[in-house]
mmCIF file of C-alpha atoms in Angstrom:
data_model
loop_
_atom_site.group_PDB
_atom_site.id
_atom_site.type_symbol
_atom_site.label_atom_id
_atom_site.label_comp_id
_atom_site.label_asym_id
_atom_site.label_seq_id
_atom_site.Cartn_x
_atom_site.Cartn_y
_atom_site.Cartn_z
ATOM 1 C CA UNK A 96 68.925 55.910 -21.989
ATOM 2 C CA UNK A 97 66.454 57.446 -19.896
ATOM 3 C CA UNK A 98 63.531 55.263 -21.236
ATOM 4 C CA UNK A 99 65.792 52.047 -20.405
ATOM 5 C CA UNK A 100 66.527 53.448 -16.551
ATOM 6 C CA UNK A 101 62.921 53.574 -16.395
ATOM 7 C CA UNK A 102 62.270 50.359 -17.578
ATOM 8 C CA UNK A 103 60.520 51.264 -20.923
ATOM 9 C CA UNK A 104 63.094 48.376 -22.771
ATOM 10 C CA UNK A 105 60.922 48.822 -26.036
ATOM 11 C CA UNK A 106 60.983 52.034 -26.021
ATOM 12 C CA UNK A 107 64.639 52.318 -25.570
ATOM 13 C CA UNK A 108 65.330 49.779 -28.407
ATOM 14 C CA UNK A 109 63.515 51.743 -31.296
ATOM 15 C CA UNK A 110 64.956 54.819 -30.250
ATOM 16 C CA UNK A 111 68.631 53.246 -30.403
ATOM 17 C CA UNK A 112 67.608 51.206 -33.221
ATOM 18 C CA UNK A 113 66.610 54.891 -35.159
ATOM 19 C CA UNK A 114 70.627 55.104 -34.913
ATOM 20 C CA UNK A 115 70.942 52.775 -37.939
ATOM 21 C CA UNK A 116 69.154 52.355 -41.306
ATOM 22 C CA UNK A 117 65.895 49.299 -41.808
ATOM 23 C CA UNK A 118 67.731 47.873 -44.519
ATOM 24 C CA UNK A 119 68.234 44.174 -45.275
ATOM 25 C CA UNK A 120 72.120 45.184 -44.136
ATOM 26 C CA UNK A 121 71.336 47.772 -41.588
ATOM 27 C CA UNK A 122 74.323 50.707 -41.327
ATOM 28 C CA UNK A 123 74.810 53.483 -39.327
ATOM 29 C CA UNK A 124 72.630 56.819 -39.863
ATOM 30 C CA UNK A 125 75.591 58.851 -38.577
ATOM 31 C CA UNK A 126 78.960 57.783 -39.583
ATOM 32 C CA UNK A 127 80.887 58.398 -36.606
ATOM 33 C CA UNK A 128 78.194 58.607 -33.218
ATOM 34 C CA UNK A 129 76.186 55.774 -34.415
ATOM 35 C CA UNK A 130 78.424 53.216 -33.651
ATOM 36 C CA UNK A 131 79.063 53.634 -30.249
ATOM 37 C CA UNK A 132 75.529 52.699 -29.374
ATOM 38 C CA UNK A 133 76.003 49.432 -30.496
ATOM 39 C CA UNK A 134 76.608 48.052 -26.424
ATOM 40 C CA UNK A 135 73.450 50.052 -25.138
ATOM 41 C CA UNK A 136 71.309 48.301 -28.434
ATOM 42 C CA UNK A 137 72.359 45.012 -27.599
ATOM 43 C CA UNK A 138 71.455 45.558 -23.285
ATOM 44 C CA UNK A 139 68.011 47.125 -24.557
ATOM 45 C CA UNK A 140 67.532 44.162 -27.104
ATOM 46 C CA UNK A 141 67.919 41.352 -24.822
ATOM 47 C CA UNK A 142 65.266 42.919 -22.479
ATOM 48 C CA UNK A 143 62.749 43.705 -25.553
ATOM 49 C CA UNK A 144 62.714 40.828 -27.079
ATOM 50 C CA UNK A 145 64.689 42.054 -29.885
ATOM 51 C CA UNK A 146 67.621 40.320 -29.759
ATOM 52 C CA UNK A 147 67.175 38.826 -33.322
ATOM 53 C CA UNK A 148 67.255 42.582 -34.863
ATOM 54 C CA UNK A 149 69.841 43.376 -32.738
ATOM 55 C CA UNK A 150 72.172 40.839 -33.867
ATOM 56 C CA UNK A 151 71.590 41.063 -37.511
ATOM 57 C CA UNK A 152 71.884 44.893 -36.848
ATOM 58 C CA UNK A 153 75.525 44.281 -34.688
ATOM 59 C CA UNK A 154 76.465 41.775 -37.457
ATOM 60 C CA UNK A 155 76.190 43.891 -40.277
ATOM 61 C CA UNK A 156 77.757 47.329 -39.135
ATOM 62 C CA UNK A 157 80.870 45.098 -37.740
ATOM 63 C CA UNK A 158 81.735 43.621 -41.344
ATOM 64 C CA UNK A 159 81.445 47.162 -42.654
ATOM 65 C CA UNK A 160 84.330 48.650 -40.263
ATOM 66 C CA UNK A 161 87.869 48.365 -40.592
ATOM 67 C CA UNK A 162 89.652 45.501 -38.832
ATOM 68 C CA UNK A 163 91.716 48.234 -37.484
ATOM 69 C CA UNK A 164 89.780 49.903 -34.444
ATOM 70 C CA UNK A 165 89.899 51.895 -31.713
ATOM 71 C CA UNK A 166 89.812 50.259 -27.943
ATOM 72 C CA UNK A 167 87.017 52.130 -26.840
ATOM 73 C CA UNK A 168 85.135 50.677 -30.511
ATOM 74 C CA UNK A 169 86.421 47.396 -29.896
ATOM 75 C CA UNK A 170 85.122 47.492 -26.409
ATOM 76 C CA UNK A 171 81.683 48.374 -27.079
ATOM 77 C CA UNK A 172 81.898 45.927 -29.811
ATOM 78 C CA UNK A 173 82.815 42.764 -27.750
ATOM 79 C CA UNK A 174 80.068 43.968 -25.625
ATOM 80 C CA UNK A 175 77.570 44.115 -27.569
ATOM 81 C CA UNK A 176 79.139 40.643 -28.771
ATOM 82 C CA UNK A 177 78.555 39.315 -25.186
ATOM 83 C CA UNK A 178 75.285 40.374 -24.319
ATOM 84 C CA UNK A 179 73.828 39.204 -27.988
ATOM 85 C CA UNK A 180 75.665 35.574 -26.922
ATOM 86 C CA UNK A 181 73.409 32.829 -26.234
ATOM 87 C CA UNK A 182 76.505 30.596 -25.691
ATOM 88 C CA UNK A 183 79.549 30.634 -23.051
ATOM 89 C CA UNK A 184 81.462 32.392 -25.643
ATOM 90 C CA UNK A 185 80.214 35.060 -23.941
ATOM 91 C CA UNK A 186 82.339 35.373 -21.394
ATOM 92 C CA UNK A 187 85.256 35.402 -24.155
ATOM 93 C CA UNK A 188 83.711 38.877 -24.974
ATOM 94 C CA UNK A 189 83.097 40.267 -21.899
ATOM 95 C CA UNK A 190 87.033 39.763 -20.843
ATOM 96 C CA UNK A 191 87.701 41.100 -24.073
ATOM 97 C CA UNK A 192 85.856 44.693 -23.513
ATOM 98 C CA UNK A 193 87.599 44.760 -20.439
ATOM 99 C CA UNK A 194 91.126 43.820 -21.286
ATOM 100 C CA UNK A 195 92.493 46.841 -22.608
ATOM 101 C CA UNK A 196 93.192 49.581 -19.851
ATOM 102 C CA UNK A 197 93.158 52.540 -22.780
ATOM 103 C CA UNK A 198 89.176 52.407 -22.032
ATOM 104 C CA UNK A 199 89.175 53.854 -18.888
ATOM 105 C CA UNK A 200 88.609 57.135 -20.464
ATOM 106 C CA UNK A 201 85.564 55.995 -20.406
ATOM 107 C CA UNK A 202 84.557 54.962 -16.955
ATOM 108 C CA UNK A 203 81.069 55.060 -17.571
ATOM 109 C CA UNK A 204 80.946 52.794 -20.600
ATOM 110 C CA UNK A 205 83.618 50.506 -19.011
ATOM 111 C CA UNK A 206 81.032 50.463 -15.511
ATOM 112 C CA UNK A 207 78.094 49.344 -18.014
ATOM 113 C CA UNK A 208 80.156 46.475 -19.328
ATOM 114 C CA UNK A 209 81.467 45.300 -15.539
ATOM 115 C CA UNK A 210 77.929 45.375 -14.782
ATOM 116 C CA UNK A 211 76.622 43.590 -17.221
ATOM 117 C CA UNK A 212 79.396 40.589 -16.851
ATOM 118 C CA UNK A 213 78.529 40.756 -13.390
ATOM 119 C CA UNK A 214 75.401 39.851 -13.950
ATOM 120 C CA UNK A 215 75.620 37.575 -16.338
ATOM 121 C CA UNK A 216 78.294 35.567 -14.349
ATOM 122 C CA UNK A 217 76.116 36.018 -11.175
ATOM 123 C CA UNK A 218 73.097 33.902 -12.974
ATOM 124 C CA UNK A 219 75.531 31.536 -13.840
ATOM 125 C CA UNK A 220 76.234 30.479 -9.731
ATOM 126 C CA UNK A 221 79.591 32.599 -10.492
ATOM 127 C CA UNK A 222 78.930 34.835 -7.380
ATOM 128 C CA UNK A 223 82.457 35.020 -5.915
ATOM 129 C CA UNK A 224 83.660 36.008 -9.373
ATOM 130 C CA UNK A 225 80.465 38.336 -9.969
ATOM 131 C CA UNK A 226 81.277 40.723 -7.084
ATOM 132 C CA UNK A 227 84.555 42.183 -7.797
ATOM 133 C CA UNK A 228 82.945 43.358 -11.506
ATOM 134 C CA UNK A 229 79.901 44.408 -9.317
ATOM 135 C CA UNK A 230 82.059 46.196 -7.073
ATOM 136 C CA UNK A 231 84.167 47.996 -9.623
ATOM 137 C CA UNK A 232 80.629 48.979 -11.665
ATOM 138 C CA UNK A 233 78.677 50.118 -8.034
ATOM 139 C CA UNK A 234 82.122 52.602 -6.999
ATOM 140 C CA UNK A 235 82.108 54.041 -10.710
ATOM 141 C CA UNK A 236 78.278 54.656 -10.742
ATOM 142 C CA UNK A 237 78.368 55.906 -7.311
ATOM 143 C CA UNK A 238 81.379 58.042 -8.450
ATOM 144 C CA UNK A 239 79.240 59.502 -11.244
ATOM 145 C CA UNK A 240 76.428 60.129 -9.405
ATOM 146 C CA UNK A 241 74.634 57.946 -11.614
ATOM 147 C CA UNK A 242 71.628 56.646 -9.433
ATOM 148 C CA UNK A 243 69.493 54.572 -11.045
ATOM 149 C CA UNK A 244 72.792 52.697 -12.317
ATOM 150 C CA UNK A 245 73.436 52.550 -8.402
ATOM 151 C CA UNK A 246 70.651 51.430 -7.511
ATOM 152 C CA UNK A 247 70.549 48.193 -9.800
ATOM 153 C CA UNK A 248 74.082 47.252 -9.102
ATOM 154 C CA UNK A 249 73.879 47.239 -5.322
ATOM 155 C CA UNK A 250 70.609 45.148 -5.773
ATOM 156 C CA UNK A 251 73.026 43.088 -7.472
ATOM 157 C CA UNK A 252 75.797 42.793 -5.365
ATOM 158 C CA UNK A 253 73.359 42.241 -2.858
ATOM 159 C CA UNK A 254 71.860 38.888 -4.625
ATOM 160 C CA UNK A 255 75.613 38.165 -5.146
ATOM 161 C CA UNK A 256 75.544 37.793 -1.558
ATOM 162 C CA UNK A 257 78.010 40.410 -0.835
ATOM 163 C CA UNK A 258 76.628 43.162 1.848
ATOM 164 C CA UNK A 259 76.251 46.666 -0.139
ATOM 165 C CA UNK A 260 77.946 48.563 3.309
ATOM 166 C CA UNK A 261 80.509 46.318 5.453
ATOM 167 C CA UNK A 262 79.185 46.148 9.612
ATOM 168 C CA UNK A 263 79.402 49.379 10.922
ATOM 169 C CA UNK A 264 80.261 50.278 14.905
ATOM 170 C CA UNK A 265 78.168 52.179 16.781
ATOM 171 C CA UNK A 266 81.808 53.985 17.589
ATOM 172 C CA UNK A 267 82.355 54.695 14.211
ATOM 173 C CA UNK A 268 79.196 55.911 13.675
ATOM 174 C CA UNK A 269 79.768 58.170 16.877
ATOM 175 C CA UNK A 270 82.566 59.578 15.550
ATOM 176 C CA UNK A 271 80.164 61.388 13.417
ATOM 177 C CA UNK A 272 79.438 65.171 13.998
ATOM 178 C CA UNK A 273 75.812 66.206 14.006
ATOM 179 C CA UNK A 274 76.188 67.881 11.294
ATOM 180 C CA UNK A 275 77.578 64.615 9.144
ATOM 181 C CA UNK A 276 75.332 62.507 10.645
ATOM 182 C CA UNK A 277 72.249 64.655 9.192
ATOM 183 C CA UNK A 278 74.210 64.604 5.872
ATOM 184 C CA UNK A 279 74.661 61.070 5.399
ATOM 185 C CA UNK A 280 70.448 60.644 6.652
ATOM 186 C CA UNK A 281 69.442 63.428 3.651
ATOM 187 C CA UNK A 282 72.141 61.642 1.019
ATOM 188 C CA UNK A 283 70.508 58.116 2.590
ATOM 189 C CA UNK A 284 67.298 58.995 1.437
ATOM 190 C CA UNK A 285 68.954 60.290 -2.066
ATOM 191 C CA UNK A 286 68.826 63.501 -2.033
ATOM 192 C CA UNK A 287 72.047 65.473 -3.764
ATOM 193 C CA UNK A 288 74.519 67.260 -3.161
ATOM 194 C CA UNK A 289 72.945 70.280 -3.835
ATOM 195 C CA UNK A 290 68.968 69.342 -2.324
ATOM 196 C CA UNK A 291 70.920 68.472 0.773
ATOM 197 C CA UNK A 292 73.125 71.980 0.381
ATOM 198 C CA UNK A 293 69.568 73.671 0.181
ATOM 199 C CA UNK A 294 68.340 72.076 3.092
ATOM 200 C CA UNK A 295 71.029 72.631 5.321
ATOM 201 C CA UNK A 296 71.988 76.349 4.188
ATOM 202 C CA UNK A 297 75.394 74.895 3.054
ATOM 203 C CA UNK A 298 76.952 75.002 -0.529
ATOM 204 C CA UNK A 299 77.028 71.834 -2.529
ATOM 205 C CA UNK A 300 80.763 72.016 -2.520
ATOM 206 C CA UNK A 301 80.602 72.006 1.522
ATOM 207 C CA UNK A 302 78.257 69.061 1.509
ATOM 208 C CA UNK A 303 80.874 67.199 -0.667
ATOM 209 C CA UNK A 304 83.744 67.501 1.431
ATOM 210 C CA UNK A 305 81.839 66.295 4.578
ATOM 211 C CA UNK A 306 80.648 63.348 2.607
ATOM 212 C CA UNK A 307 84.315 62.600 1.319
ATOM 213 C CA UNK A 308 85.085 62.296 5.048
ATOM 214 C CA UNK A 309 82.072 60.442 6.350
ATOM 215 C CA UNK A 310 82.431 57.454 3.877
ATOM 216 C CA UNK A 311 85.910 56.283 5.988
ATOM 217 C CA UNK A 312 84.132 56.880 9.255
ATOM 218 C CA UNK A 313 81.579 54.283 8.525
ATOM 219 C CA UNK A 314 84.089 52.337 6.393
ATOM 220 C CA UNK A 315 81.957 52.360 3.336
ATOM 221 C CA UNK A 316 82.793 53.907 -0.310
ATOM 222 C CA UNK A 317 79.781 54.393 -1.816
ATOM 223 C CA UNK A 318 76.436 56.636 -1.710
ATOM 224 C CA UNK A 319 74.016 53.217 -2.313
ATOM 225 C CA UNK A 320 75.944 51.854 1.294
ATOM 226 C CA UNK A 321 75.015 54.427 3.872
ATOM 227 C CA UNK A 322 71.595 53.661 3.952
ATOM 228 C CA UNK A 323 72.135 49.758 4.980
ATOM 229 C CA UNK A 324 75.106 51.217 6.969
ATOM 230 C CA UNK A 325 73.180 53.989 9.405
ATOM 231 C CA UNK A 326 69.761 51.285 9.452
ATOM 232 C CA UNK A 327 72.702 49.085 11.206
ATOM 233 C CA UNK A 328 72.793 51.620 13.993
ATOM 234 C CA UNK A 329 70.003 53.876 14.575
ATOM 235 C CA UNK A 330 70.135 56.749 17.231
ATOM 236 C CA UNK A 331 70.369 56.073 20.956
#
């Protein structure tokens, strides 16, 4: 995972692939964790190259399993399914990974997968439909703290032509303390919770309630929006 946040897509694919045996029917090295790779395989695949090996590999493990499975399997499954798709079925897929509301135990997995639609309905001209999956991925992410996931799914919602941070008053922004609006700069410039807490001689735990109350000032919900959000009104 790190290598594919970095961009390293080849890299990421052998190490995923090293989940699951080279044979002519490829199965899982580890009966039970293997598996649930099967989503992240396919996303690294499609940017490798390997998208072929993926698919055979995908293929192969599915006809071993029994037809009855768990949501969060079936889920990472259909999206795998989706992102291996060279057709509109697709989109079939996608919907299905998403339909069943038993997998949001796992937000994180379920973020990957509204991401990924998002994208793939956002190349299709599909923006109005994009941005709600965009929007549901960026608050989880943001959530999470997971930045480089952030990151890429504002850039999306951006190209989706939605705003990352909705227009921002100079009153709300006023209603700011000096102490919040230094805050939201430091967590603007993406530091965390606790580099900002260091900075400021305040505990990390401090530093998160003030930001729980500066997203409604400046009517935004997530970390990746208060940069575009205090660049909208810079100090007097």
């Amino acid at each position: 995972m790190a290598a594919f946040v970095a961009g390293d897509h080849a890299d990421a694919y052998e190490q995923l692939r090293a989940a699951f045996t080279r044979d002519f029917r490829p199965a899982p090295v580890h009966y039970h964790a293997s598996v649930y790779y099967l989503g992240d395989l396919a996303a690294a695949a499609v940017r490798a190259g390997r998208r072929e090996d993926a698919r055979t590999v995908v293929e192969a493990v599915e006809h071993s399993l029994e037809p009855d499975r768990s949501p969060r399997l079936a889920a990472v499954l259909h999206r795998a399914a989706a992102l291996l798709s060279e057709t509109e079925d697709a989109e079939r897929h996608f919907r299905a990974a998403l339909a069943d509301p038993a997998t949001d135990c796992w937000p994180f997995e379920r973020a990957l997968t509204h991401l990924d639609f998002g994208e793939w309905l956002r190349r299709r001209r599909r923006s109005a439909e994009a941005r709600p999956h965009l929007g549901a991925a960026l608050e989880c992410f943001q959530r999470l703290d997971a930045r480089p996931r952030t990151d890429r799914t504002a850039a999306e919602l951006r190209a989706a032509g939605a705003p990352t941070a909705p227009p921002t008053t100079t009153r709300a922004l006023s209603e700011l303390t000096a102490q919040e609006r230094r805050i939201a700069e430091l967590a603007a410039q993406g530091l965390t919770n606790r580099d900002i807490a260091a900075r400021l001689y305040l505990s990390p735990r401090t530093v998160g309630y003030h930001l729980h109350k500066i997203f409604p000032k400046l009517g935004i919900r997530a970390r990746a929006q208060l940069r575009d959000a205090l660049e909208q009104n810079p100090p007097q």
